[in-house]
Tab-separated table of N, CA, C and O in Angstrom:
chain	number	residue	atom	x	y	z
A	1	MET	N	-8.019	15.507	48.857
A	1	MET	CA	-8.388	14.404	49.710
A	1	MET	C	-8.181	14.794	51.172
A	1	MET	O	-7.808	13.977	51.980
A	2	THR	N	-8.391	15.991	51.496
A	2	THR	CA	-8.246	16.421	52.879
A	2	THR	C	-9.443	16.017	53.728
A	2	THR	O	-9.408	16.150	54.934
A	3	ASN	N	-10.465	15.511	53.103
A	3	ASN	CA	-11.662	15.055	53.790
A	3	ASN	C	-11.405	13.667	54.387
A	3	ASN	O	-11.034	12.739	53.670
A	4	PRO	N	-11.609	13.494	55.696
A	4	PRO	CA	-11.378	12.181	56.316
A	4	PRO	C	-12.208	11.063	55.677
A	4	PRO	O	-11.764	9.913	55.637
A	5	ALA	N	-13.379	11.388	55.164
A	5	ALA	CA	-14.204	10.365	54.520
A	5	ALA	C	-13.514	9.821	53.271
A	5	ALA	O	-13.668	8.634	52.946
A	6	ALA	N	-12.756	10.656	52.581
A	6	ALA	CA	-12.044	10.195	51.388
A	6	ALA	C	-10.976	9.178	51.770
A	6	ALA	O	-10.768	8.191	51.063
A	7	TYR	N	-10.285	9.408	52.885
A	7	TYR	CA	-9.303	8.433	53.364
A	7	TYR	C	-9.994	7.125	53.754
A	7	TYR	O	-9.485	6.046	53.486
A	8	ALA	N	-11.131	7.230	54.389
A	8	ALA	CA	-11.877	6.038	54.790
A	8	ALA	C	-12.333	5.245	53.561
A	8	ALA	O	-12.242	4.008	53.547
A	9	LEU	N	-12.809	5.933	52.537
A	9	LEU	CA	-13.229	5.263	51.308
A	9	LEU	C	-12.047	4.563	50.658
A	9	LEU	O	-12.157	3.415	50.214
A	10	PHE	N	-10.911	5.230	50.606
A	10	PHE	CA	-9.701	4.638	50.030
A	10	PHE	C	-9.322	3.362	50.789
A	10	PHE	O	-9.037	2.326	50.177
A	11	ALA	N	-9.343	3.417	52.103
A	11	ALA	CA	-8.992	2.244	52.920
A	11	ALA	C	-9.994	1.111	52.690
A	11	ALA	O	-9.607	-0.063	52.570
A	12	TRP	N	-11.276	1.446	52.615
A	12	TRP	CA	-12.305	0.433	52.380
A	12	TRP	C	-12.126	-0.212	51.013
A	12	TRP	O	-12.162	-1.441	50.888
A	13	GLN	N	-11.897	0.615	49.981
A	13	GLN	CA	-11.705	0.084	48.629
A	13	GLN	C	-10.465	-0.804	48.563
A	13	GLN	O	-10.502	-1.871	47.953
A	14	ALA	N	-9.376	-0.364	49.176
A	14	ALA	CA	-8.147	-1.154	49.159
A	14	ALA	C	-8.365	-2.510	49.831
A	14	ALA	O	-7.887	-3.541	49.334
A	15	GLY	N	-9.095	-2.524	50.924
A	15	GLY	CA	-9.394	-3.781	51.600
A	15	GLY	C	-10.214	-4.722	50.744
A	15	GLY	O	-9.955	-5.935	50.692
A	16	TRP	N	-11.206	-4.184	50.050
A	16	TRP	CA	-12.040	-5.012	49.187
A	16	TRP	C	-11.267	-5.534	47.987
A	16	TRP	O	-11.425	-6.689	47.588
A	17	VAL	N	-10.438	-4.684	47.399
A	17	VAL	CA	-9.624	-5.136	46.265
A	17	VAL	C	-8.718	-6.279	46.716
A	17	VAL	O	-8.601	-7.298	46.036
A	18	PHE	N	-8.077	-6.115	47.863
A	18	PHE	CA	-7.214	-7.178	48.394
A	18	PHE	C	-8.009	-8.465	48.593
A	18	PHE	O	-7.573	-9.546	48.186
A	19	THR	N	-9.171	-8.362	49.206
A	19	THR	CA	-9.994	-9.541	49.484
A	19	THR	C	-10.442	-10.230	48.197
A	19	THR	O	-10.306	-11.451	48.051
A	20	LEU	N	-10.969	-9.459	47.254
A	20	LEU	CA	-11.475	-10.047	46.013
A	20	LEU	C	-10.352	-10.648	45.178
A	20	LEU	O	-10.507	-11.718	44.588
A	21	ARG	N	-9.226	-9.971	45.126
A	21	ARG	CA	-8.090	-10.524	44.365
A	21	ARG	C	-7.557	-11.783	45.034
A	21	ARG	O	-7.148	-12.723	44.349
A	22	SER	N	-7.547	-11.804	46.348
A	22	SER	CA	-7.094	-13.005	47.058
A	22	SER	C	-7.997	-14.190	46.731
A	22	SER	O	-7.520	-15.306	46.507
A	23	LEU	N	-9.298	-13.950	46.697
A	23	LEU	CA	-10.233	-15.014	46.341
A	23	LEU	C	-10.015	-15.492	44.909
A	23	LEU	O	-10.103	-16.689	44.625
A	24	GLN	N	-9.727	-14.551	43.998
A	24	GLN	CA	-9.452	-14.944	42.614
A	24	GLN	C	-8.208	-15.822	42.527
A	24	GLN	O	-8.178	-16.779	41.744
A	25	LEU	N	-7.189	-15.491	43.313
A	25	LEU	CA	-5.956	-16.275	43.275
A	25	LEU	C	-6.184	-17.709	43.731
A	25	LEU	O	-5.550	-18.635	43.233
A	26	THR	N	-7.098	-17.905	44.671
A	26	THR	CA	-7.359	-19.260	45.153
A	26	THR	C	-8.089	-20.102	44.111
A	26	THR	O	-7.986	-21.323	44.136
A	27	THR	N	-8.785	-19.452	43.188
A	27	THR	CA	-9.505	-20.198	42.158
A	27	THR	C	-8.624	-20.570	40.974
A	27	THR	O	-9.007	-21.413	40.169
A	28	ASP	N	-7.442	-19.933	40.867
A	28	ASP	CA	-6.530	-20.216	39.753
A	28	ASP	C	-5.092	-20.292	40.270
A	28	ASP	O	-4.279	-19.404	40.010
A	29	PRO	N	-4.765	-21.357	40.992
A	29	PRO	CA	-3.417	-21.459	41.560
A	29	PRO	C	-2.315	-21.461	40.499
A	29	PRO	O	-1.221	-20.960	40.736
A	30	ALA	N	-2.602	-22.004	39.319
A	30	ALA	CA	-1.581	-22.077	38.274
A	30	ALA	C	-1.193	-20.681	37.772
A	30	ALA	O	-0.041	-20.430	37.451
A	31	GLY	N	-2.142	-19.779	37.729
A	31	GLY	CA	-1.862	-18.431	37.251
A	31	GLY	C	-1.544	-17.445	38.351
A	31	GLY	O	-1.316	-16.259	38.082
A	32	ALA	N	-1.500	-17.922	39.583
A	32	ALA	CA	-1.302	-17.026	40.726
A	32	ALA	C	0.058	-16.338	40.698
A	32	ALA	O	0.172	-15.167	41.044
A	33	SER	N	1.078	-17.044	40.285
A	33	SER	CA	2.425	-16.474	40.289
A	33	SER	C	2.508	-15.250	39.379
A	33	SER	O	3.026	-14.206	39.773
A	34	ALA	N	2.001	-15.366	38.177
A	34	ALA	CA	2.016	-14.234	37.241
A	34	ALA	C	1.138	-13.099	37.746
A	34	ALA	O	1.508	-11.921	37.637
A	35	ALA	N	-0.004	-13.434	38.300
A	35	ALA	CA	-0.913	-12.405	38.823
A	35	ALA	C	-0.279	-11.665	39.989
A	35	ALA	O	-0.378	-10.433	40.082
A	36	LEU	N	0.378	-12.396	40.869
A	36	LEU	CA	1.042	-11.753	42.007
A	36	LEU	C	2.177	-10.847	41.554
A	36	LEU	O	2.357	-9.751	42.092
A	37	ALA	N	2.932	-11.273	40.560
A	37	ALA	CA	4.023	-10.441	40.036
A	37	ALA	C	3.467	-9.151	39.438
A	37	ALA	O	4.033	-8.069	39.641
A	38	ALA	N	2.357	-9.256	38.722
A	38	ALA	CA	1.731	-8.057	38.137
A	38	ALA	C	1.226	-7.115	39.229
A	38	ALA	O	1.369	-5.893	39.126
A	39	MET	N	0.659	-7.680	40.290
A	39	MET	CA	0.161	-6.854	41.390
A	39	MET	C	1.302	-6.125	42.101
A	39	MET	O	1.167	-4.956	42.456
A	40	VAL	N	2.405	-6.813	42.293
A	40	VAL	CA	3.560	-6.186	42.943
A	40	VAL	C	4.085	-5.039	42.083
A	40	VAL	O	4.358	-3.946	42.589
A	41	ALA	N	4.217	-5.284	40.790
A	41	ALA	CA	4.710	-4.234	39.886
A	41	ALA	C	3.768	-3.035	39.880
A	41	ALA	O	4.222	-1.877	39.865
A	42	GLU	N	2.485	-3.296	39.911
A	42	GLU	CA	1.490	-2.217	39.928
A	42	GLU	C	1.633	-1.350	41.182
A	42	GLU	O	1.572	-0.119	41.123
A	43	LYS	N	1.864	-1.995	42.310
A	43	LYS	CA	2.017	-1.247	43.565
A	43	LYS	C	3.326	-0.468	43.602
A	43	LYS	O	3.371	0.660	44.070
A	44	GLN	N	4.394	-1.070	43.083
A	44	GLN	CA	5.672	-0.358	43.034
A	44	GLN	C	5.577	0.880	42.154
A	44	GLN	O	6.111	1.933	42.492
A	45	LYS	N	4.896	0.753	41.036
A	45	LYS	CA	4.734	1.895	40.127
A	45	LYS	C	3.931	3.009	40.795
A	45	LYS	O	4.302	4.181	40.738
A	46	ALA	N	2.837	2.654	41.442
A	46	ALA	CA	2.010	3.662	42.118
A	46	ALA	C	2.789	4.337	43.249
A	46	ALA	O	2.706	5.551	43.439
A	47	PHE	N	3.576	3.547	43.994
A	47	PHE	CA	4.367	4.116	45.078
A	47	PHE	C	5.401	5.097	44.534
A	47	PHE	O	5.568	6.202	45.068
A	48	ALA	N	6.104	4.710	43.470
A	48	ALA	CA	7.120	5.586	42.889
A	48	ALA	C	6.497	6.869	42.351
A	48	ALA	O	7.024	7.974	42.569
A	49	GLU	N	5.373	6.750	41.655
A	49	GLU	CA	4.683	7.942	41.149
A	49	GLU	C	4.278	8.859	42.298
A	49	GLU	O	4.421	10.077	42.213
A	50	GLY	N	3.774	8.273	43.370
A	50	GLY	CA	3.371	9.056	44.533
A	50	GLY	C	4.547	9.727	45.214
A	50	GLY	O	4.453	10.884	45.633
A	51	ALA	N	5.660	9.023	45.306
A	51	ALA	CA	6.849	9.601	45.933
A	51	ALA	C	7.360	10.795	45.136
A	51	ALA	O	7.706	11.839	45.704
A	52	PHE	N	7.402	10.648	43.825
A	52	PHE	CA	7.852	11.768	42.992
A	52	PHE	C	6.872	12.935	43.048
A	52	PHE	O	7.281	14.100	43.098
A	53	ALA	N	5.582	12.634	43.046
A	53	ALA	CA	4.580	13.696	43.131
A	53	ALA	C	4.685	14.438	44.461
A	53	ALA	O	4.582	15.673	44.509
A	54	ALA	N	4.910	13.701	45.537
A	54	ALA	CA	5.071	14.331	46.849
A	54	ALA	C	6.325	15.199	46.864
A	54	ALA	O	6.312	16.318	47.399
A	55	GLY	N	7.388	14.705	46.283
A	55	GLY	CA	8.616	15.483	46.216
A	55	GLY	C	8.435	16.775	45.445
A	55	GLY	O	8.908	17.843	45.872
A	56	ARG	N	7.733	16.695	44.324
A	56	ARG	CA	7.456	17.914	43.545
A	56	ARG	C	6.616	18.890	44.352
A	56	ARG	O	6.846	20.100	44.326
A	57	ALA	N	5.634	18.363	45.089
A	57	ALA	CA	4.775	19.223	45.905
A	57	ALA	C	5.575	19.904	47.009
A	57	ALA	O	5.388	21.097	47.282
A	58	VAL	N	6.473	19.172	47.637
A	58	VAL	CA	7.315	19.753	48.696
A	58	VAL	C	8.192	20.854	48.112
A	58	VAL	O	8.307	21.945	48.687
A	59	LEU	N	8.811	20.565	46.972
A	59	LEU	CA	9.677	21.560	46.350
A	59	LEU	C	8.914	22.805	45.911
A	59	LEU	O	9.487	23.893	45.842
A	60	ALA	N	7.636	22.631	45.628
A	60	ALA	CA	6.799	23.773	45.240
A	60	ALA	C	6.283	24.530	46.459
A	60	ALA	O	5.605	25.546	46.314
A	61	GLY	N	6.570	24.007	47.665
A	61	GLY	CA	6.136	24.683	48.884
A	61	GLY	C	4.697	24.420	49.272
A	61	GLY	O	4.082	25.217	49.971
A	62	ALA	N	4.164	23.276	48.850
A	62	ALA	CA	2.771	22.943	49.151
A	62	ALA	C	2.589	22.649	50.640
A	62	ALA	O	3.520	22.240	51.332
A	63	ARG	N	1.365	22.846	51.095
A	63	ARG	CA	1.010	22.515	52.475
A	63	ARG	C	1.125	21.001	52.677
A	63	ARG	O	0.981	20.229	51.731
A	64	PRO	N	1.343	20.558	53.911
A	64	PRO	CA	1.489	19.121	54.177
A	64	PRO	C	0.290	18.280	53.711
A	64	PRO	O	0.482	17.161	53.215
A	65	ASP	N	-0.911	18.786	53.864
A	65	ASP	CA	-2.071	17.998	53.429
A	65	ASP	C	-2.076	17.810	51.916
A	65	ASP	O	-2.471	16.766	51.413
A	66	LEU	N	-1.592	18.811	51.184
A	66	LEU	CA	-1.529	18.686	49.727
A	66	LEU	C	-0.383	17.780	49.294
A	66	LEU	O	-0.482	17.097	48.269
A	67	VAL	N	0.681	17.760	50.070
A	67	VAL	CA	1.780	16.823	49.802
A	67	VAL	C	1.274	15.389	49.982
A	67	VAL	O	1.523	14.519	49.141
A	68	ALA	N	0.550	15.150	51.062
A	68	ALA	CA	-0.007	13.813	51.306
A	68	ALA	C	-0.987	13.425	50.207
A	68	ALA	O	-0.990	12.277	49.742
A	69	GLU	N	-1.788	14.377	49.777
A	69	GLU	CA	-2.736	14.092	48.700
A	69	GLU	C	-2.007	13.720	47.425
A	69	GLU	O	-2.386	12.773	46.730
A	70	ALA	N	-0.947	14.449	47.099
A	70	ALA	CA	-0.155	14.148	45.904
A	70	ALA	C	0.477	12.763	46.009
A	70	ALA	O	0.534	12.014	45.027
A	71	ALA	N	0.944	12.419	47.198
A	71	ALA	CA	1.578	11.115	47.403
A	71	ALA	C	0.593	9.968	47.226
A	71	ALA	O	0.942	8.916	46.692
A	72	LEU	N	-0.633	10.162	47.656
A	72	LEU	CA	-1.627	9.086	47.604
A	72	LEU	C	-2.415	9.020	46.299
A	72	LEU	O	-3.044	7.999	46.014
A	73	ARG	N	-2.397	10.082	45.517
A	73	ARG	CA	-3.224	10.136	44.305
A	73	ARG	C	-3.011	8.943	43.366
A	73	ARG	O	-3.995	8.315	42.928
A	74	PRO	N	-1.765	8.559	43.032
A	74	PRO	CA	-1.605	7.403	42.132
A	74	PRO	C	-2.170	6.105	42.715
A	74	PRO	O	-2.786	5.319	41.992
A	75	SER	N	-2.000	5.908	43.998
A	75	SER	CA	-2.540	4.697	44.630
A	75	SER	C	-4.059	4.724	44.634
A	75	SER	O	-4.701	3.693	44.382
A	76	ARG	N	-4.631	5.871	44.915
A	76	ARG	CA	-6.095	5.981	44.921
A	76	ARG	C	-6.661	5.686	43.537
A	76	ARG	O	-7.671	4.980	43.408
A	77	ARG	N	-6.019	6.225	42.497
A	77	ARG	CA	-6.487	5.976	41.132
A	77	ARG	C	-6.403	4.490	40.807
A	77	ARG	O	-7.319	3.918	40.207
A	78	ARG	N	-5.303	3.853	41.179
A	78	ARG	CA	-5.111	2.437	40.873
A	78	ARG	C	-6.124	1.575	41.612
A	78	ARG	O	-6.723	0.662	41.044
A	79	VAL	N	-6.349	1.869	42.896
A	79	VAL	CA	-7.316	1.097	43.680
A	79	VAL	C	-8.722	1.278	43.111
A	79	VAL	O	-9.471	0.307	42.972
A	80	ALA	N	-9.077	2.510	42.747
A	80	ALA	CA	-10.401	2.750	42.166
A	80	ALA	C	-10.563	2.008	40.841
A	80	ALA	O	-11.623	1.416	40.577
A	81	ALA	N	-9.514	1.994	40.020
A	81	ALA	CA	-9.578	1.266	38.748
A	81	ALA	C	-9.702	-0.236	38.985
A	81	ALA	O	-10.467	-0.921	38.300
A	82	ASN	N	-8.966	-0.753	39.963
A	82	ASN	CA	-9.072	-2.183	40.286
A	82	ASN	C	-10.468	-2.516	40.790
A	82	ASN	O	-11.023	-3.568	40.454
A	83	MET	N	-11.033	-1.642	41.583
A	83	MET	CA	-12.387	-1.864	42.118
A	83	MET	C	-13.405	-1.939	40.964
A	83	MET	O	-14.249	-2.827	40.940
A	84	ARG	N	-13.273	-1.003	40.020
A	84	ARG	CA	-14.183	-1.015	38.862
A	84	ARG	C	-14.022	-2.307	38.057
A	84	ARG	O	-15.004	-2.932	37.641
A	85	ALA	N	-12.776	-2.716	37.824
A	85	ALA	CA	-12.518	-3.925	37.048
A	85	ALA	C	-13.050	-5.163	37.755
A	85	ALA	O	-13.621	-6.053	37.107
A	86	LEU	N	-12.907	-5.228	39.062
A	86	LEU	CA	-13.405	-6.380	39.809
A	86	LEU	C	-14.931	-6.429	39.832
A	86	LEU	O	-15.527	-7.513	39.828
A	87	ARG	N	-15.561	-5.292	39.832
A	87	ARG	CA	-17.035	-5.259	39.790
A	87	ARG	C	-17.563	-5.785	38.466
A	87	ARG	O	-18.604	-6.417	38.411
A	88	LYS	N	-16.840	-5.495	37.386
A	88	LYS	CA	-17.276	-5.946	36.052
A	88	LYS	C	-17.077	-7.442	35.875
A	88	LYS	O	-17.692	-8.043	35.023
A	89	GLY	N	-16.190	-7.996	36.673
A	89	GLY	CA	-15.959	-9.436	36.600
A	89	GLY	C	-14.789	-9.714	35.758
A	89	GLY	O	-14.255	-10.569	35.361
């Protein structure tokens, strides 16, 4: 993901996922609490996976751009999966 366009795509996808999920929460206030808890857990898991991956990359002597890529990979996968799921409805 050393390509700046890949970072831009990730940011765009994350923004859309946030927007679409926010709209879904407004349509189901009763289920919002459980949905928000699941979203928080999903982000914590992706962050932890990324932190460990970055740590492994640093210990392996990887270049800084590859460390950053390792750190962001779990979040990118999760955002892309959420985007696909939201498109399907």
